[in-house]
Structures are given as structure tokens and as C-alpha cells.
mmCIF file of C-alpha atoms in Angstrom:
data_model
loop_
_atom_site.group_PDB
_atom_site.id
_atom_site.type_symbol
_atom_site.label_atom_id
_atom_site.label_comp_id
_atom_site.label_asym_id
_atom_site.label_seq_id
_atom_site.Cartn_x
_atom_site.Cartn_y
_atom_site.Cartn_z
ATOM 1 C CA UNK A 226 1.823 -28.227 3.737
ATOM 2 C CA UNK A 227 -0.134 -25.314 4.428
ATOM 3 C CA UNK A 228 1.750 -22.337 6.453
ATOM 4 C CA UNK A 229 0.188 -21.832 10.013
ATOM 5 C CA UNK A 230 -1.536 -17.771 9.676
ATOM 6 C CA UNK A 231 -0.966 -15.975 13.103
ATOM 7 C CA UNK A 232 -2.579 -12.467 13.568
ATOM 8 C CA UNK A 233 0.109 -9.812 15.752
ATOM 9 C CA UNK A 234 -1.014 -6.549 17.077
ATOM 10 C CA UNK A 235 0.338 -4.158 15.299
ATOM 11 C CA UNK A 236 2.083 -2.829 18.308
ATOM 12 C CA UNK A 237 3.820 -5.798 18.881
ATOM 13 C CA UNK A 238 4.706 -6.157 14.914
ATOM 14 C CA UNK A 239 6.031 -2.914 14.078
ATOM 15 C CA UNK A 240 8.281 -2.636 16.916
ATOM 16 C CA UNK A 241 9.647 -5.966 15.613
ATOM 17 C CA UNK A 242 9.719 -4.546 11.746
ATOM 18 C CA UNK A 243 11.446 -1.643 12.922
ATOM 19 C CA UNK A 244 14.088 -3.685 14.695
ATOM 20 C CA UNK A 245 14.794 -5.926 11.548
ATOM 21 C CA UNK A 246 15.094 -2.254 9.853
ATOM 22 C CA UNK A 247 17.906 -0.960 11.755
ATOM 23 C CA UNK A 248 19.981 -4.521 11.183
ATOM 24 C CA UNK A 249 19.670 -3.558 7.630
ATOM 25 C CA UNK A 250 17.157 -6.602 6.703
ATOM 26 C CA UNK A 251 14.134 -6.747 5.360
ATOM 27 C CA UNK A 252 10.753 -7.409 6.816
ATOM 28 C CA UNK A 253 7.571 -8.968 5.346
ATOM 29 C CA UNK A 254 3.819 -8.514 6.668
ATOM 30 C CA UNK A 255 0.488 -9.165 5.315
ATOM 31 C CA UNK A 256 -1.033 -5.628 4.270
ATOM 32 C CA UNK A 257 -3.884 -5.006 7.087
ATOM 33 C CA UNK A 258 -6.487 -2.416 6.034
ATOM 34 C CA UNK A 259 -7.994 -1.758 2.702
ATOM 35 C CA UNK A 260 -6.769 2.111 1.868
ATOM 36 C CA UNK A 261 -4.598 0.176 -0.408
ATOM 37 C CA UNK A 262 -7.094 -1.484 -2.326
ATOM 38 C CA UNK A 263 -7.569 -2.654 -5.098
ATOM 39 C CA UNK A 264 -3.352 -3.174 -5.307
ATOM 40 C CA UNK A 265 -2.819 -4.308 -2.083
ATOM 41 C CA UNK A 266 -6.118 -6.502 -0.354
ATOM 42 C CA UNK A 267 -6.412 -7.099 3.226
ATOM 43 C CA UNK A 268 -5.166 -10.227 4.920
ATOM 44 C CA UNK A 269 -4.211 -11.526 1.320
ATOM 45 C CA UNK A 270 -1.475 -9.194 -0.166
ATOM 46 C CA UNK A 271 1.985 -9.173 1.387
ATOM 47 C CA UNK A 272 4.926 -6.714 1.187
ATOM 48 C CA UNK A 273 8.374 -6.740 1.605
ATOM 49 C CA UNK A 274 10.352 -3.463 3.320
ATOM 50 C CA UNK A 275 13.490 -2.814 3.670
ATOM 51 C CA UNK A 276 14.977 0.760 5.543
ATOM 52 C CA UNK A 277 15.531 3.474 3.041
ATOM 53 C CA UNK A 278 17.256 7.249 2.938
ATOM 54 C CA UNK A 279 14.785 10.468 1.971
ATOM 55 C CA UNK A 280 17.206 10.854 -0.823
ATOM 56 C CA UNK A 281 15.952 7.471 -2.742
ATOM 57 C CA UNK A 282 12.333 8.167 -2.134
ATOM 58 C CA UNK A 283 10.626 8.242 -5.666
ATOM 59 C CA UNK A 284 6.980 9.342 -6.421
ATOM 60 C CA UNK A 285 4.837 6.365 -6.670
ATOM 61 C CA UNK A 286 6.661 4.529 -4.131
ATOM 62 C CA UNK A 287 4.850 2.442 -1.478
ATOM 63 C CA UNK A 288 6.329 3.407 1.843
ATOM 64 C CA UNK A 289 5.695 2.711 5.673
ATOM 65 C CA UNK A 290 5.858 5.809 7.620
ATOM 66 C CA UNK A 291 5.256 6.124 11.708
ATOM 67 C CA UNK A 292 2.888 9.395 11.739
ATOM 68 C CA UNK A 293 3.917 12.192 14.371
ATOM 69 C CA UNK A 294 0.948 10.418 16.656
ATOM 70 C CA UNK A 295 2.495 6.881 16.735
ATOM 71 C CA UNK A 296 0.568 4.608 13.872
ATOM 72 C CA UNK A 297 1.629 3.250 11.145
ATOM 73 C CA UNK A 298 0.376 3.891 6.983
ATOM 74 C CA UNK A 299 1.484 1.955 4.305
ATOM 75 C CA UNK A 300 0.895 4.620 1.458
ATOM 76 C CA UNK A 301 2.114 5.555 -2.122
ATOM 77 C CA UNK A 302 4.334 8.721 -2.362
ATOM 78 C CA UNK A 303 2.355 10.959 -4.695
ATOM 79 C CA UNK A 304 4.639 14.428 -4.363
ATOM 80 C CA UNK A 305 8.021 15.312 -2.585
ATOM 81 C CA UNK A 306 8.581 18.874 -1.542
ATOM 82 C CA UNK A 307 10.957 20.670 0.604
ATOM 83 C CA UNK A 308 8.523 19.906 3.909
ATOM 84 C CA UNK A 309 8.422 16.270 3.176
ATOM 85 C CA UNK A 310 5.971 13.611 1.417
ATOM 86 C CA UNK A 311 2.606 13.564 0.633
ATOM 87 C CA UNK A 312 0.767 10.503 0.814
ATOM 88 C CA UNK A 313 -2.177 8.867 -0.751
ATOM 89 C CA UNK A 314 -3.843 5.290 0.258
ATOM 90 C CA UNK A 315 -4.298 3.837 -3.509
ATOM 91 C CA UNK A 316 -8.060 3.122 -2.173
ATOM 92 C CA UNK A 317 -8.493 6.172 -1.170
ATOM 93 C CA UNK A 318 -9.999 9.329 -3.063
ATOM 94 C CA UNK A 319 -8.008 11.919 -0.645
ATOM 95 C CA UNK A 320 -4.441 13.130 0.115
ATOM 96 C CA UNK A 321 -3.367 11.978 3.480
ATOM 97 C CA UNK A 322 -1.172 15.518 3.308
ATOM 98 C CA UNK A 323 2.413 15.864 3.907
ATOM 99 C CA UNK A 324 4.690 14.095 6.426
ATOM 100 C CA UNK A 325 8.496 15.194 7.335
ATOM 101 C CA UNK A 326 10.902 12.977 5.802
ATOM 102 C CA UNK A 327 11.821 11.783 9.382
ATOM 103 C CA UNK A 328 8.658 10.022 9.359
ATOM 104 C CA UNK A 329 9.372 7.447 6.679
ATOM 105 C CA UNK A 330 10.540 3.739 7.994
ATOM 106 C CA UNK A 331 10.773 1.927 5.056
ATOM 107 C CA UNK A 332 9.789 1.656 1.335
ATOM 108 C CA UNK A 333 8.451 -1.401 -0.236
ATOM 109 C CA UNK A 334 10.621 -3.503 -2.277
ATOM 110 C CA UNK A 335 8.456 -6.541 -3.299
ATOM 111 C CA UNK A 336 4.381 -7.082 -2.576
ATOM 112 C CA UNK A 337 2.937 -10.530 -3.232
ATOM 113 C CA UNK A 338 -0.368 -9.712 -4.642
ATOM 114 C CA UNK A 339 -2.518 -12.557 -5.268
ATOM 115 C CA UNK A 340 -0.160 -14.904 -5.081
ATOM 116 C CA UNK A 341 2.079 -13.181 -7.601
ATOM 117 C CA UNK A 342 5.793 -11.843 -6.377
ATOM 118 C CA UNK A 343 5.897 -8.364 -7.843
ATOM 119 C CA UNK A 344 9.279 -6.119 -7.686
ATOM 120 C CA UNK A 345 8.604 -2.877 -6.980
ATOM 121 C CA UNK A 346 11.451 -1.137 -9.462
ATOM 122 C CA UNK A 347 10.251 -3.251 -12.366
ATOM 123 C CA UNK A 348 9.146 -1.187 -15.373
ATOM 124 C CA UNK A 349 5.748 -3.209 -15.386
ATOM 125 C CA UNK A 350 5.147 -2.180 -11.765
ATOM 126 C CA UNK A 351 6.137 1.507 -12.216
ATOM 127 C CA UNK A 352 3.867 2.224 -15.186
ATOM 128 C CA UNK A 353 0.746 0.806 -13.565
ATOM 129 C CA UNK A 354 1.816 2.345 -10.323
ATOM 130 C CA UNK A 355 2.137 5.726 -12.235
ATOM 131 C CA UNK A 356 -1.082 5.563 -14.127
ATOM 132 C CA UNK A 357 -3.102 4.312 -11.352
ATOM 133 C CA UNK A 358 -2.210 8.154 -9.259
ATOM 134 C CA UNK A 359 -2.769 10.302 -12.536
ATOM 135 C CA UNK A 360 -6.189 7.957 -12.320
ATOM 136 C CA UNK A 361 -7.093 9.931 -8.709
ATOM 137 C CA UNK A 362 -9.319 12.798 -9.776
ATOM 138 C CA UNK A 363 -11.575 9.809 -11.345
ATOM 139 C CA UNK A 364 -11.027 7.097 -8.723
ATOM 140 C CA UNK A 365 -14.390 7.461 -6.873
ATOM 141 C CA UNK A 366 -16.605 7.459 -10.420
ATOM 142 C CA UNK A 367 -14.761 4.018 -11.321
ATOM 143 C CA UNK A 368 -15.175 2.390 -7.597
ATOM 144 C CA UNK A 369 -18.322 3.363 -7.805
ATOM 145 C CA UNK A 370 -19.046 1.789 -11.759
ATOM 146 C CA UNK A 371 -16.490 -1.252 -10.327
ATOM 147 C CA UNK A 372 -19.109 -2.063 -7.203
ATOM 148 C CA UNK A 373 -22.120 -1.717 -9.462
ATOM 149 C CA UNK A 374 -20.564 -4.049 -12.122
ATOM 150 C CA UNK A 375 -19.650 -6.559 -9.300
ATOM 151 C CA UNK A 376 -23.039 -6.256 -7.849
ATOM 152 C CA UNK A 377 -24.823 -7.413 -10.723
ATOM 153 C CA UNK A 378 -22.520 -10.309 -11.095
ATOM 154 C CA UNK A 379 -22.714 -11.561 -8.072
ATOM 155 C CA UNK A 380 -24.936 -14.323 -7.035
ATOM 156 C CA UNK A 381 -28.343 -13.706 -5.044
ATOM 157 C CA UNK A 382 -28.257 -14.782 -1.736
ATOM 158 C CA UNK A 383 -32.032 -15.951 -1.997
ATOM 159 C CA UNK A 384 -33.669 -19.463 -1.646
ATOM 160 C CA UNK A 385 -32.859 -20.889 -5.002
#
């Protein structure tokens, strides 16, 4: 039996994510948004937060963070310094720049990404999550070689 999909605003959601936070549970949405592509897809990939201290924060983490104007980013942690976090979609090919630690709501602890359940602390997880951000300086060459690649594979949308 197939699951029944319903679509929240996210003002509605992460008010209720947030609440689930500060009982010490975890939440679980379906990743909206593509800055996270190609690891996390939109409307496909789901994660799995739960509330977390500045002190654990690790670079190459996947956290949620409430921005100092009001909306929400799920991005990887790509440096910690003294002011805070810096934060990178893993689709993107800038730095979102640095946010105080008081930002940060949550960290991810599991995605399911195509199906697949994935801990996030698993060594398999952590090397490909650490490779993929020393891949940055060259991430808009390969997207760009990736869409070409798919382009020619991809079916013509002509008569026959």
C-alpha cells in the first residue's frame, strides 16, 4: 500500500520540526529544493534531524539552520571558525558564508536517498561526503560535462 504524499508549507513544517526538536526527537522531511543536488534530489530524498550542540558540529555535516532573516537551509558544514559555520549547498558552486552557531537547528542523522537509508556517521558516508567538498573548485566543469553527457543520452522528444 502506497503512502498518501502531502505537500506542507514550509512555515507550517518547520515550526512543527522545531517543536519535535526541543522534545529531544527526531524529525523527517522530504528535502525541497535542489542546492543539495546531486546527494539529496527534490521531492525524492528524505532526511532525518535530530537537535544538536555547536560543540558536535563536524565539517561535512548536513545541518538545518534558521538564517538571521527567518528561512530555513539544509546545507553541508564546510569550515568552523570562532564566528560560526560556513555553509555550502552540495549543488551549489558558492559559499553561502558564515552563520553564528545560534543559527543551527539540527544536523542530519540519516537521509534516504533513492530509496536507500544512509547513516550519516558511517565511514562510507563520511568519505564521499568529504571528497565530494574538496571536489568544489571543479564542481561547475563536471555539472556542466554531467548535463552534456545526460543530454546526449537522453531520448529526442521528436515524432518518431
Amino acid at each position: 500500500m502506497e503512502r498518501e504524499r502531502k505537500q506542507i508549507p514550509a512555515r507550517v513544517l518547520f515550526p512543527l520540526i522545531m517543536e519535535q526538536l526541543a522534545q529531544n526527537r527526531q524529525a523527517a522531511f522530504t528535502v525541497t529544493g535542489m542546492s543539495m543536488w546531486p546527494l539529496l534530489c527534490h521531492g525524492r530524498d528524505q532526511v532525518t534531524v535530530e537537535s544538536c550542540i555547536g560543540e558536535d558540529l563536524r565539517t561535512g555535516d548536513i545541518i538545518l539552520l534558521q538564517t538571521p532573516f527567518g528561512n530555513y537551509l539544509l546545507h553541508r558544514v564546510t569550515k568552523i571558525t570562532k564566528k560560526g559555520v560556513e555553509t555550502t549547498g552540495d549543488g551549489n558552486f558558492f559559499r553561502d558564508g558564515t552563520f553564528p552557531i545560534s543559527c543551527v537547528r539540527a544536523r542530519v542523522v540519516c537521509l534516504t536517498h533513492r530509496g536507500n537509508e544512509i547513516v550519516c556517521s558511517g565511514w562510507k558516508w563520511r568519505l564521499a561526503s568529504y571528497l565530494w567538498m574538496k571536489l568544489f573548485p571543479f564542481r561547475k566543469p563536471l555539472f556542466t560535462v554531467w548535463f552534456r553527457i545526460r543530454k546526449w543520452f537522453r531520448p529526442s522528444g521528436g515524432d518518431g
